[in-house]
Amino acid sequence: MTVSIIRFGGSNCDRDAERALEHLGIDAEIVWHEDGLPEDTTGIVLPGGFSYGDYLRAGAMAARAPIMEEVREAAREGVPVLGVCNGAQVGCESSLTEGAFTTNESARFQCEPVYVRVERDDTPWTRAYDEGDVLEIPIAHAEGRYEVDDDRLAELEDEDRILFRYCDEDGETTPEANPNGSKHDVAGLVGDRDTVAVLMPHPERVTLPDVGETDGQGVLRGFAYATE
Amino acid sequence: MTAYTATVTVRLKHGVLDPEAETTARALERLDFELEELRSADQFEIDLEAASAEEAGERADEMAERLLANPTIHDYDVEVDER
């Protein structure tokens, strides 16, 4: 299997994702978006960064690049897709997942470790954890506040689409533990299928033991679980 | 064909938090201006040729639907003027 990490102009977490996946024994390659999706793609990462300089809205331009039509098609066929940070913004802008990640409540760029609580353990991305587990994963974004209208959010919650919520060290969701003002503390969610997920925190930055903590490994192992 | 300018104004839906506008409002207050509320919006001026003002408006409308606005968080309106 080969996971394609799609590089847009301004992506900058593509190599981190490649190294993290390879550390886990998952074959991965960086794909320039204009080259299209390779035929042997068995997974897709939409990496973090600042695609197209965040012009118009974070992720708006990349979401409308031709390769995203191929990504949506692959997602419909069950190919696992993971969007991280800017990739999460691209995922929402391209309708892979619902809602929008917009300006932080602080109106500032925030780069800090946060805690997230695993809301479901029956998706590929969270199979390595148990529901209620608390992970420490860093964020690095200015537009990470999850926004969707209240009625739709209630439906998404009923459909069990929320994958991670910001929380404190003990797993409690509190206003203080929510770094960006996301509605209902949403840090990540799945799309129409559980094999499509986006999250604002960076699991690839807490995967390599040489760099420190490894709480994010389980998220990336989702590519292996999804294709078992 | 006639030359038109379509002006697309994109604003956050009522009720969606706008931290940049709030920060801007606070900065104005620090300059001793009195105000109740400040809302920000993005405005796009699009020059185009069309058979009618109606057609120009429809094209600008589609541009807003497909790229300029994000329907999850935005409302928009379109105005068309002859150039």
PDB file of C-alpha atoms in Angstrom:
ATOM      1  CA  MET A   1       0.000   0.000   0.000  1.00  0.00           C
ATOM      2  CA  THR A   2       1.127   3.562  -0.657  1.00  0.00           C
ATOM      3  CA  VAL A   3      -0.325   6.581   1.053  1.00  0.00           C
ATOM      4  CA  SER A   4      -0.270   9.694  -1.139  1.00  0.00           C
ATOM      5  CA  ILE A   5       0.526  12.913   0.701  1.00  0.00           C
ATOM      6  CA  ILE A   6      -0.778  15.697  -1.481  1.00  0.00           C
ATOM      7  CA  ARG A   7       1.485  18.712  -1.681  1.00  0.00           C
ATOM      8  CA  PHE A   8      -0.061  22.012  -2.691  1.00  0.00           C
ATOM      9  CA  GLY A   9       1.867  25.264  -3.061  1.00  0.00           C
ATOM     10  CA  GLY A  10       2.371  26.252   0.574  1.00  0.00           C
ATOM     11  CA  SER A  11       1.962  22.814   2.176  1.00  0.00           C
ATOM     12  CA  ASN A  12       4.656  22.449   4.823  1.00  0.00           C
ATOM     13  CA  CYS A  13       3.807  19.386   6.919  1.00  0.00           C
ATOM     14  CA  ASP A  14       4.042  16.983   3.990  1.00  0.00           C
ATOM     15  CA  ARG A  15       7.543  15.759   4.851  1.00  0.00           C
ATOM     16  CA  ASP A  16       6.656  15.423   8.536  1.00  0.00           C
ATOM     17  CA  ALA A  17       3.731  13.209   7.554  1.00  0.00           C
ATOM     18  CA  GLU A  18       5.935  11.131   5.245  1.00  0.00           C
ATOM     19  CA  ARG A  19       8.554  10.537   7.936  1.00  0.00           C
ATOM     20  CA  ALA A  20       5.933   9.756  10.569  1.00  0.00           C
ATOM     21  CA  LEU A  21       4.162   7.224   8.322  1.00  0.00           C
ATOM     22  CA  GLU A  22       7.414   5.585   7.297  1.00  0.00           C
ATOM     23  CA  HIS A  23       8.398   5.296  10.960  1.00  0.00           C
ATOM     24  CA  LEU A  24       5.209   3.289  11.439  1.00  0.00           C
ATOM     25  CA  GLY A  25       6.087   1.066   8.482  1.00  0.00           C
ATOM     26  CA  ILE A  26       3.436   2.622   6.246  1.00  0.00           C
ATOM     27  CA  ASP A  27       4.647   3.294   2.723  1.00  0.00           C
ATOM     28  CA  ALA A  28       4.052   6.922   1.755  1.00  0.00           C
ATOM     29  CA  GLU A  29       4.993   9.327  -1.003  1.00  0.00           C
ATOM     30  CA  ILE A  30       4.544  13.022  -1.570  1.00  0.00           C
ATOM     31  CA  VAL A  31       2.451  13.821  -4.638  1.00  0.00           C
ATOM     32  CA  TRP A  32       2.441  17.266  -6.300  1.00  0.00           C
ATOM     33  CA  HIS A  33      -1.205  18.162  -6.760  1.00  0.00           C
ATOM     34  CA  GLU A  34      -0.854  18.953 -10.469  1.00  0.00           C
ATOM     35  CA  ASP A  35       0.439  15.431 -11.127  1.00  0.00           C
ATOM     36  CA  GLY A  36      -2.875  13.883 -10.081  1.00  0.00           C
ATOM     37  CA  LEU A  37      -3.522  10.985  -7.761  1.00  0.00           C
ATOM     38  CA  PRO A  38      -1.329   7.902  -8.458  1.00  0.00           C
ATOM     39  CA  GLU A  39      -3.310   4.814  -9.406  1.00  0.00           C
ATOM     40  CA  ASP A  40      -1.861   2.674  -6.618  1.00  0.00           C
ATOM     41  CA  THR A  41      -2.990   5.116  -3.911  1.00  0.00           C
ATOM     42  CA  THR A  42      -4.336   3.250  -0.907  1.00  0.00           C
ATOM     43  CA  GLY A  43      -4.616   6.259   1.392  1.00  0.00           C
ATOM     44  CA  ILE A  44      -4.509  10.040   1.186  1.00  0.00           C
ATOM     45  CA  VAL A  45      -3.091  12.678   3.523  1.00  0.00           C
ATOM     46  CA  LEU A  46      -4.087  16.308   3.106  1.00  0.00           C
ATOM     47  CA  PRO A  47      -1.167  17.794   5.032  1.00  0.00           C
ATOM     48  CA  GLY A  48      -0.832  20.907   7.126  1.00  0.00           C
ATOM     49  CA  GLY A  49       0.631  24.174   5.954  1.00  0.00           C
ATOM     50  CA  PHE A  50      -0.578  27.360   4.336  1.00  0.00           C
ATOM     51  CA  SER A  51      -1.741  26.287   0.909  1.00  0.00           C
ATOM     52  CA  TYR A  52      -2.016  29.269  -1.420  1.00  0.00           C
ATOM     53  CA  GLY A  53      -1.060  31.554   1.437  1.00  0.00           C
ATOM     54  CA  ASP A  54      -4.480  31.049   3.033  1.00  0.00           C
ATOM     55  CA  TYR A  55      -5.803  33.460   0.390  1.00  0.00           C
ATOM     56  CA  LEU A  56      -9.560  34.048   0.491  1.00  0.00           C
ATOM     57  CA  ARG A  57     -10.056  31.506   3.311  1.00  0.00           C
ATOM     58  CA  ALA A  58      -7.723  28.873   4.703  1.00  0.00           C
ATOM     59  CA  GLY A  59      -7.975  25.848   2.411  1.00  0.00           C
ATOM     60  CA  ALA A  60     -10.345  27.486  -0.087  1.00  0.00           C
ATOM     61  CA  MET A  61      -8.008  27.434  -3.084  1.00  0.00           C
ATOM     62  CA  ALA A  62      -6.577  23.948  -2.546  1.00  0.00           C
ATOM     63  CA  ALA A  63     -10.106  22.591  -2.057  1.00  0.00           C
ATOM     64  CA  ARG A  64     -10.898  23.612  -5.620  1.00  0.00           C
ATOM     65  CA  ALA A  65      -7.742  22.199  -7.235  1.00  0.00           C
ATOM     66  CA  PRO A  66      -8.590  19.499  -9.821  1.00  0.00           C
ATOM     67  CA  ILE A  67      -6.931  16.744  -7.758  1.00  0.00           C
ATOM     68  CA  MET A  68      -9.590  17.199  -5.078  1.00  0.00           C
ATOM     69  CA  GLU A  69     -12.203  15.751  -7.443  1.00  0.00           C
ATOM     70  CA  GLU A  70     -10.035  12.618  -7.581  1.00  0.00           C
ATOM     71  CA  VAL A  71      -9.714  12.683  -3.794  1.00  0.00           C
ATOM     72  CA  ARG A  72     -13.491  12.874  -3.331  1.00  0.00           C
ATOM     73  CA  GLU A  73     -13.951  10.024  -5.801  1.00  0.00           C
ATOM     74  CA  ALA A  74     -11.358   7.908  -3.949  1.00  0.00           C
ATOM     75  CA  ALA A  75     -13.020   8.748  -0.623  1.00  0.00           C
ATOM     76  CA  ARG A  76     -16.380   7.585  -1.985  1.00  0.00           C
ATOM     77  CA  GLU A  77     -14.732   4.297  -2.962  1.00  0.00           C
ATOM     78  CA  GLY A  78     -13.502   3.833   0.599  1.00  0.00           C
ATOM     79  CA  VAL A  79      -9.887   4.983   0.298  1.00  0.00           C
ATOM     80  CA  PRO A  80      -8.940   6.382   3.719  1.00  0.00           C
ATOM     81  CA  VAL A  81      -8.419  10.154   3.745  1.00  0.00           C
ATOM     82  CA  LEU A  82      -6.925  12.119   6.641  1.00  0.00           C
ATOM     83  CA  GLY A  83      -6.822  15.927   6.676  1.00  0.00           C
ATOM     84  CA  VAL A  84      -4.572  17.569   9.263  1.00  0.00           C
ATOM     85  CA  CYS A  85      -4.694  21.283  10.122  1.00  0.00           C
ATOM     86  CA  ASN A  86      -4.652  23.051   6.739  1.00  0.00           C
ATOM     87  CA  GLY A  87      -5.674  19.664   5.366  1.00  0.00           C
ATOM     88  CA  ALA A  88      -8.677  19.751   7.692  1.00  0.00           C
ATOM     89  CA  GLN A  89      -9.590  23.186   6.378  1.00  0.00           C
ATOM     90  CA  VAL A  90      -9.233  21.847   2.825  1.00  0.00           C
ATOM     91  CA  GLY A  91     -11.376  18.852   3.794  1.00  0.00           C
ATOM     92  CA  CYS A  92     -14.219  21.042   5.009  1.00  0.00           C
ATOM     93  CA  GLU A  93     -13.908  23.496   2.116  1.00  0.00           C
ATOM     94  CA  SER A  94     -14.156  20.582  -0.330  1.00  0.00           C
ATOM     95  CA  SER A  95     -17.155  18.979   1.420  1.00  0.00           C
ATOM     96  CA  LEU A  96     -15.272  15.836   2.440  1.00  0.00           C
ATOM     97  CA  THR A  97     -16.408  16.771   5.936  1.00  0.00           C
ATOM     98  CA  GLU A  98     -19.063  19.204   7.122  1.00  0.00           C
ATOM     99  CA  GLY A  99     -18.669  22.577   8.765  1.00  0.00           C
ATOM    100  CA  ALA A 100     -15.790  25.032   8.590  1.00  0.00           C
ATOM    101  CA  PHE A 101     -12.603  25.796  10.480  1.00  0.00           C
ATOM    102  CA  THR A 102     -12.418  29.556  10.795  1.00  0.00           C
ATOM    103  CA  THR A 103     -10.675  32.325  12.736  1.00  0.00           C
ATOM    104  CA  ASN A 104      -9.669  31.403  16.302  1.00  0.00           C
ATOM    105  CA  GLU A 105     -11.643  33.137  19.016  1.00  0.00           C
ATOM    106  CA  SER A 106      -8.363  34.832  20.022  1.00  0.00           C
ATOM    107  CA  ALA A 107      -7.878  36.095  16.441  1.00  0.00           C
ATOM    108  CA  ARG A 108      -4.272  34.909  16.834  1.00  0.00           C
ATOM    109  CA  PHE A 109      -2.070  32.143  15.503  1.00  0.00           C
ATOM    110  CA  GLN A 110      -1.694  29.592  18.312  1.00  0.00           C
ATOM    111  CA  CYS A 111       1.069  27.003  18.498  1.00  0.00           C
ATOM    112  CA  GLU A 112       0.799  24.944  21.670  1.00  0.00           C
ATOM    113  CA  PRO A 113       0.235  21.423  22.987  1.00  0.00           C
ATOM    114  CA  VAL A 114      -3.423  20.651  23.731  1.00  0.00           C
ATOM    115  CA  TYR A 115      -5.357  17.698  25.076  1.00  0.00           C
ATOM    116  CA  VAL A 116      -8.031  15.970  23.045  1.00  0.00           C
ATOM    117  CA  ARG A 117     -10.456  13.279  24.132  1.00  0.00           C
ATOM    118  CA  VAL A 118     -11.156  10.295  21.913  1.00  0.00           C
ATOM    119  CA  GLU A 119     -14.918  10.311  21.300  1.00  0.00           C
ATOM    120  CA  ARG A 120     -15.112   7.049  19.339  1.00  0.00           C
ATOM    121  CA  ASP A 121     -12.790   4.059  19.208  1.00  0.00           C
ATOM    122  CA  ASP A 122     -14.510   2.265  16.325  1.00  0.00           C
ATOM    123  CA  THR A 123     -12.938   4.207  13.440  1.00  0.00           C
ATOM    124  CA  PRO A 124      -9.606   3.361  11.782  1.00  0.00           C
ATOM    125  CA  TRP A 125      -8.148   6.606  13.149  1.00  0.00           C
ATOM    126  CA  THR A 126      -8.967   5.796  16.760  1.00  0.00           C
ATOM    127  CA  ARG A 127      -8.861   2.019  16.856  1.00  0.00           C
ATOM    128  CA  ALA A 128      -5.526   2.216  18.679  1.00  0.00           C
ATOM    129  CA  TYR A 129      -7.212   4.059  21.563  1.00  0.00           C
ATOM    130  CA  ASP A 130     -10.168   3.601  23.857  1.00  0.00           C
ATOM    131  CA  GLU A 131     -13.133   5.957  23.983  1.00  0.00           C
ATOM    132  CA  GLY A 132     -12.379   8.596  26.597  1.00  0.00           C
ATOM    133  CA  ASP A 133      -8.597   8.365  26.202  1.00  0.00           C
ATOM    134  CA  VAL A 134      -6.849  11.725  26.505  1.00  0.00           C
ATOM    135  CA  LEU A 135      -4.105  12.468  23.970  1.00  0.00           C
ATOM    136  CA  GLU A 136      -1.618  15.319  24.030  1.00  0.00           C
ATOM    137  CA  ILE A 137      -1.174  16.637  20.497  1.00  0.00           C
ATOM    138  CA  PRO A 138       0.056  20.065  19.371  1.00  0.00           C
ATOM    139  CA  ILE A 139      -1.972  22.595  17.437  1.00  0.00           C
ATOM    140  CA  ALA A 140      -0.517  25.282  15.165  1.00  0.00           C
ATOM    141  CA  HIS A 141      -3.212  27.363  13.531  1.00  0.00           C
ATOM    142  CA  ALA A 142      -4.959  30.713  13.304  1.00  0.00           C
ATOM    143  CA  GLU A 143      -8.163  29.310  11.788  1.00  0.00           C
ATOM    144  CA  GLY A 144      -9.159  26.265  13.795  1.00  0.00           C
ATOM    145  CA  ARG A 145     -12.447  27.285  15.381  1.00  0.00           C
ATOM    146  CA  TYR A 146     -15.001  24.707  14.314  1.00  0.00           C
ATOM    147  CA  GLU A 147     -18.179  26.347  13.087  1.00  0.00           C
ATOM    148  CA  VAL A 148     -21.404  24.865  11.784  1.00  0.00           C
ATOM    149  CA  ASP A 149     -24.986  25.860  12.486  1.00  0.00           C
ATOM    150  CA  ASP A 150     -26.413  24.541  15.742  1.00  0.00           C
ATOM    151  CA  ASP A 151     -29.053  22.303  14.171  1.00  0.00           C
ATOM    152  CA  ARG A 152     -26.557  20.606  11.897  1.00  0.00           C
ATOM    153  CA  LEU A 153     -24.087  20.187  14.754  1.00  0.00           C
ATOM    154  CA  ALA A 154     -26.764  18.406  16.760  1.00  0.00           C
ATOM    155  CA  GLU A 155     -27.346  16.078  13.817  1.00  0.00           C
ATOM    156  CA  LEU A 156     -23.623  15.433  13.410  1.00  0.00           C
ATOM    157  CA  GLU A 157     -23.466  14.546  17.096  1.00  0.00           C
ATOM    158  CA  ASP A 158     -26.484  12.243  16.743  1.00  0.00           C
ATOM    159  CA  GLU A 159     -24.740  10.574  13.816  1.00  0.00           C
ATOM    160  CA  ASP A 160     -21.654  10.130  16.021  1.00  0.00           C
ATOM    161  CA  ARG A 161     -19.402  12.046  13.627  1.00  0.00           C
ATOM    162  CA  ILE A 162     -17.302  13.802  16.261  1.00  0.00           C
ATOM    163  CA  LEU A 163     -13.939  12.061  16.589  1.00  0.00           C
ATOM    164  CA  PHE A 164     -11.976  14.287  19.005  1.00  0.00           C
ATOM    165  CA  ARG A 165     -12.896  17.041  21.447  1.00  0.00           C
ATOM    166  CA  TYR A 166     -10.568  19.496  23.177  1.00  0.00           C
ATOM    167  CA  CYS A 167     -10.407  18.755  26.883  1.00  0.00           C
ATOM    168  CA  ASP A 168      -8.273  19.205  29.971  1.00  0.00           C
ATOM    169  CA  GLU A 169      -5.699  16.730  31.234  1.00  0.00           C
ATOM    170  CA  ASP A 170      -8.441  14.718  32.941  1.00  0.00           C
ATOM    171  CA  GLY A 171     -10.616  14.503  29.860  1.00  0.00           C
ATOM    172  CA  GLU A 172     -13.132  17.161  30.918  1.00  0.00           C
ATOM    173  CA  THR A 173     -14.302  19.615  28.277  1.00  0.00           C
ATOM    174  CA  THR A 174     -14.091  23.131  29.689  1.00  0.00           C
ATOM    175  CA  PRO A 175     -13.998  26.608  28.124  1.00  0.00           C
ATOM    176  CA  GLU A 176     -10.395  26.977  29.322  1.00  0.00           C
ATOM    177  CA  ALA A 177      -9.347  23.726  27.624  1.00  0.00           C
ATOM    178  CA  ASN A 178     -10.843  24.782  24.294  1.00  0.00           C
ATOM    179  CA  PRO A 179      -7.971  26.623  22.607  1.00  0.00           C
ATOM    180  CA  ASN A 180      -9.801  28.291  19.742  1.00  0.00           C
ATOM    181  CA  GLY A 181     -13.489  28.608  20.599  1.00  0.00           C
ATOM    182  CA  SER A 182     -14.582  25.579  18.546  1.00  0.00           C
ATOM    183  CA  LYS A 183     -18.293  24.842  18.893  1.00  0.00           C
ATOM    184  CA  HIS A 184     -18.868  21.996  21.332  1.00  0.00           C
ATOM    185  CA  ASP A 185     -15.067  21.641  21.630  1.00  0.00           C
ATOM    186  CA  VAL A 186     -14.842  19.851  18.276  1.00  0.00           C
ATOM    187  CA  ALA A 187     -11.209  19.177  17.319  1.00  0.00           C
ATOM    188  CA  GLY A 188     -11.846  16.565  14.632  1.00  0.00           C
ATOM    189  CA  LEU A 189     -14.670  14.738  12.881  1.00  0.00           C
ATOM    190  CA  VAL A 190     -15.399  12.113  10.266  1.00  0.00           C
ATOM    191  CA  GLY A 191     -17.176  12.557   6.950  1.00  0.00           C
ATOM    192  CA  ASP A 192     -19.932  10.464   5.383  1.00  0.00           C
ATOM    193  CA  ARG A 193     -17.719   7.429   5.945  1.00  0.00           C
ATOM    194  CA  ASP A 194     -15.566   6.729   8.968  1.00  0.00           C
ATOM    195  CA  THR A 195     -12.610   6.299   6.614  1.00  0.00           C
ATOM    196  CA  VAL A 196     -12.593  10.077   6.000  1.00  0.00           C
ATOM    197  CA  ALA A 197     -11.461  12.208   8.920  1.00  0.00           C
ATOM    198  CA  VAL A 198     -10.109  15.701   9.573  1.00  0.00           C
ATOM    199  CA  LEU A 199      -8.556  17.191  12.698  1.00  0.00           C
ATOM    200  CA  MET A 200      -6.814  20.443  13.566  1.00  0.00           C
ATOM    201  CA  PRO A 201      -4.136  19.011  15.938  1.00  0.00           C
ATOM    202  CA  HIS A 202      -1.022  17.491  14.345  1.00  0.00           C
ATOM    203  CA  PRO A 203      -0.632  13.744  15.067  1.00  0.00           C
ATOM    204  CA  GLU A 204       2.421  13.553  12.800  1.00  0.00           C
ATOM    205  CA  ARG A 205       4.259  15.866  15.219  1.00  0.00           C
ATOM    206  CA  VAL A 206       3.820  13.396  18.079  1.00  0.00           C
ATOM    207  CA  THR A 207       4.732  10.191  16.298  1.00  0.00           C
ATOM    208  CA  LEU A 208       8.542  10.027  16.091  1.00  0.00           C
ATOM    209  CA  PRO A 209       9.996   8.974  19.479  1.00  0.00           C
ATOM    210  CA  ASP A 210      13.162  10.997  18.759  1.00  0.00           C
ATOM    211  CA  VAL A 211      11.079  14.173  18.805  1.00  0.00           C
ATOM    212  CA  GLY A 212       9.280  13.433  22.070  1.00  0.00           C
ATOM    213  CA  GLU A 213       5.793  12.164  22.794  1.00  0.00           C
ATOM    214  CA  THR A 214       4.081   9.616  20.566  1.00  0.00           C
ATOM    215  CA  ASP A 215       0.367  10.069  21.312  1.00  0.00           C
ATOM    216  CA  GLY A 216      -0.376  10.698  17.637  1.00  0.00           C
ATOM    217  CA  GLN A 217       0.859   7.345  16.326  1.00  0.00           C
ATOM    218  CA  GLY A 218      -2.532   5.709  16.591  1.00  0.00           C
ATOM    219  CA  VAL A 219      -4.165   8.274  14.317  1.00  0.00           C
ATOM    220  CA  LEU A 220      -1.694   7.610  11.501  1.00  0.00           C
ATOM    221  CA  ARG A 221      -1.918   3.850  12.040  1.00  0.00           C
ATOM    222  CA  GLY A 222      -5.475   4.337  10.796  1.00  0.00           C
ATOM    223  CA  PHE A 223      -4.116   3.923   7.272  1.00  0.00           C
ATOM    224  CA  ALA A 224      -2.956   0.408   8.137  1.00  0.00           C
ATOM    225  CA  TYR A 225      -6.169  -0.467   9.998  1.00  0.00           C
ATOM    226  CA  ALA A 226      -8.401   0.900   7.228  1.00  0.00           C
ATOM    227  CA  THR A 227      -6.884  -1.378   4.610  1.00  0.00           C
ATOM    228  CA  GLU A 228      -6.645  -4.558   6.684  1.00  0.00           C
TER     229      GLU A 228
ATOM    230  CA  MET B   1     -22.272  42.682 -24.982  1.00  0.00           C
ATOM    231  CA  THR B   2     -22.049  45.290 -22.300  1.00  0.00           C
ATOM    232  CA  ALA B   3     -19.326  45.947 -19.759  1.00  0.00           C
ATOM    233  CA  TYR B   4     -20.419  45.490 -16.156  1.00  0.00           C
ATOM    234  CA  THR B   5     -18.886  45.496 -12.735  1.00  0.00           C
ATOM    235  CA  ALA B   6     -20.408  42.939 -10.402  1.00  0.00           C
ATOM    236  CA  THR B   7     -19.765  43.669  -6.746  1.00  0.00           C
ATOM    237  CA  VAL B   8     -19.969  40.618  -4.486  1.00  0.00           C
ATOM    238  CA  THR B   9     -20.094  41.305  -0.759  1.00  0.00           C
ATOM    239  CA  VAL B  10     -19.455  38.314   1.501  1.00  0.00           C
ATOM    240  CA  ARG B  11     -20.205  38.570   5.206  1.00  0.00           C
ATOM    241  CA  LEU B  12     -20.425  36.172   8.095  1.00  0.00           C
ATOM    242  CA  LYS B  13     -23.910  34.890   8.830  1.00  0.00           C
ATOM    243  CA  HIS B  14     -25.627  36.543  11.721  1.00  0.00           C
ATOM    244  CA  GLY B  15     -24.540  34.852  14.927  1.00  0.00           C
ATOM    245  CA  VAL B  16     -21.185  33.577  13.650  1.00  0.00           C
ATOM    246  CA  LEU B  17     -18.402  34.916  15.850  1.00  0.00           C
ATOM    247  CA  ASP B  18     -16.093  37.407  14.118  1.00  0.00           C
ATOM    248  CA  PRO B  19     -12.977  37.747  16.305  1.00  0.00           C
ATOM    249  CA  GLU B  20     -11.224  40.089  13.864  1.00  0.00           C
ATOM    250  CA  ALA B  21     -14.179  42.477  13.841  1.00  0.00           C
ATOM    251  CA  GLU B  22     -14.352  42.391  17.642  1.00  0.00           C
ATOM    252  CA  THR B  23     -10.648  43.157  17.884  1.00  0.00           C
ATOM    253  CA  THR B  24     -11.069  46.006  15.404  1.00  0.00           C
ATOM    254  CA  ALA B  25     -14.015  47.401  17.364  1.00  0.00           C
ATOM    255  CA  ARG B  26     -11.969  47.325  20.574  1.00  0.00           C
ATOM    256  CA  ALA B  27      -9.116  49.127  18.816  1.00  0.00           C
ATOM    257  CA  LEU B  28     -11.518  51.867  17.702  1.00  0.00           C
ATOM    258  CA  GLU B  29     -12.774  52.190  21.267  1.00  0.00           C
ATOM    259  CA  ARG B  30      -9.193  52.551  22.455  1.00  0.00           C
ATOM    260  CA  LEU B  31      -8.977  55.502  20.054  1.00  0.00           C
ATOM    261  CA  ASP B  32     -11.976  56.966  21.950  1.00  0.00           C
ATOM    262  CA  PHE B  33     -14.549  56.309  19.227  1.00  0.00           C
ATOM    263  CA  GLU B  34     -17.986  55.330  20.431  1.00  0.00           C
ATOM    264  CA  LEU B  35     -19.682  52.439  18.648  1.00  0.00           C
ATOM    265  CA  GLU B  36     -22.168  49.678  19.378  1.00  0.00           C
ATOM    266  CA  GLU B  37     -20.982  46.962  17.052  1.00  0.00           C
ATOM    267  CA  LEU B  38     -18.687  46.500  14.078  1.00  0.00           C
ATOM    268  CA  ARG B  39     -19.144  43.924  11.330  1.00  0.00           C
ATOM    269  CA  SER B  40     -16.537  43.175   8.674  1.00  0.00           C
ATOM    270  CA  ALA B  41     -17.115  41.929   5.147  1.00  0.00           C
ATOM    271  CA  ASP B  42     -15.110  40.998   2.074  1.00  0.00           C
ATOM    272  CA  GLN B  43     -15.945  42.751  -1.147  1.00  0.00           C
ATOM    273  CA  PHE B  44     -14.986  41.558  -4.631  1.00  0.00           C
ATOM    274  CA  GLU B  45     -15.349  43.795  -7.696  1.00  0.00           C
ATOM    275  CA  ILE B  46     -15.531  41.723 -10.847  1.00  0.00           C
ATOM    276  CA  ASP B  47     -15.356  43.337 -14.269  1.00  0.00           C
ATOM    277  CA  LEU B  48     -17.048  41.246 -16.930  1.00  0.00           C
ATOM    278  CA  GLU B  49     -18.827  41.434 -20.270  1.00  0.00           C
ATOM    279  CA  ALA B  50     -22.361  40.094 -20.448  1.00  0.00           C
ATOM    280  CA  ALA B  51     -25.467  40.308 -22.632  1.00  0.00           C
ATOM    281  CA  SER B  52     -27.493  41.799 -19.792  1.00  0.00           C
ATOM    282  CA  ALA B  53     -27.189  42.939 -16.210  1.00  0.00           C
ATOM    283  CA  GLU B  54     -29.189  39.871 -15.261  1.00  0.00           C
ATOM    284  CA  GLU B  55     -26.681  37.529 -16.901  1.00  0.00           C
ATOM    285  CA  ALA B  56     -23.770  39.369 -15.269  1.00  0.00           C
ATOM    286  CA  GLY B  57     -25.500  38.962 -11.912  1.00  0.00           C
ATOM    287  CA  GLU B  58     -26.088  35.254 -12.459  1.00  0.00           C
ATOM    288  CA  ARG B  59     -22.442  34.666 -13.282  1.00  0.00           C
ATOM    289  CA  ALA B  60     -21.277  36.606 -10.238  1.00  0.00           C
ATOM    290  CA  ASP B  61     -23.798  34.687  -8.148  1.00  0.00           C
ATOM    291  CA  GLU B  62     -22.306  31.392  -9.281  1.00  0.00           C
ATOM    292  CA  MET B  63     -18.792  32.667  -8.515  1.00  0.00           C
ATOM    293  CA  ALA B  64     -19.944  33.437  -4.979  1.00  0.00           C
ATOM    294  CA  GLU B  65     -21.628  30.044  -4.605  1.00  0.00           C
ATOM    295  CA  ARG B  66     -18.651  28.068  -5.844  1.00  0.00           C
ATOM    296  CA  LEU B  67     -15.697  29.959  -4.403  1.00  0.00           C
ATOM    297  CA  LEU B  68     -16.033  33.460  -2.985  1.00  0.00           C
ATOM    298  CA  ALA B  69     -18.369  32.528  -0.122  1.00  0.00           C
ATOM    299  CA  ASN B  70     -18.490  29.480   2.124  1.00  0.00           C
ATOM    300  CA  PRO B  71     -22.193  28.745   2.591  1.00  0.00           C
ATOM    301  CA  THR B  72     -21.501  27.176   5.989  1.00  0.00           C
ATOM    302  CA  ILE B  73     -20.555  30.518   7.500  1.00  0.00           C
ATOM    303  CA  HIS B  74     -21.322  33.227   4.923  1.00  0.00           C
ATOM    304  CA  ASP B  75     -24.167  35.177   3.375  1.00  0.00           C
ATOM    305  CA  TYR B  76     -23.472  37.230   0.288  1.00  0.00           C
ATOM    306  CA  ASP B  77     -25.115  39.700  -2.046  1.00  0.00           C
ATOM    307  CA  VAL B  78     -24.396  40.769  -5.606  1.00  0.00           C
ATOM    308  CA  GLU B  79     -24.821  44.210  -7.168  1.00  0.00           C
ATOM    309  CA  VAL B  80     -24.304  44.874 -10.856  1.00  0.00           C
ATOM    310  CA  ASP B  81     -23.454  48.230 -12.424  1.00  0.00           C
ATOM    311  CA  GLU B  82     -22.653  49.184 -16.001  1.00  0.00           C
ATOM    312  CA  ARG B  83     -19.064  50.223 -16.439  1.00  0.00           C
TER     313      ARG B  83
END
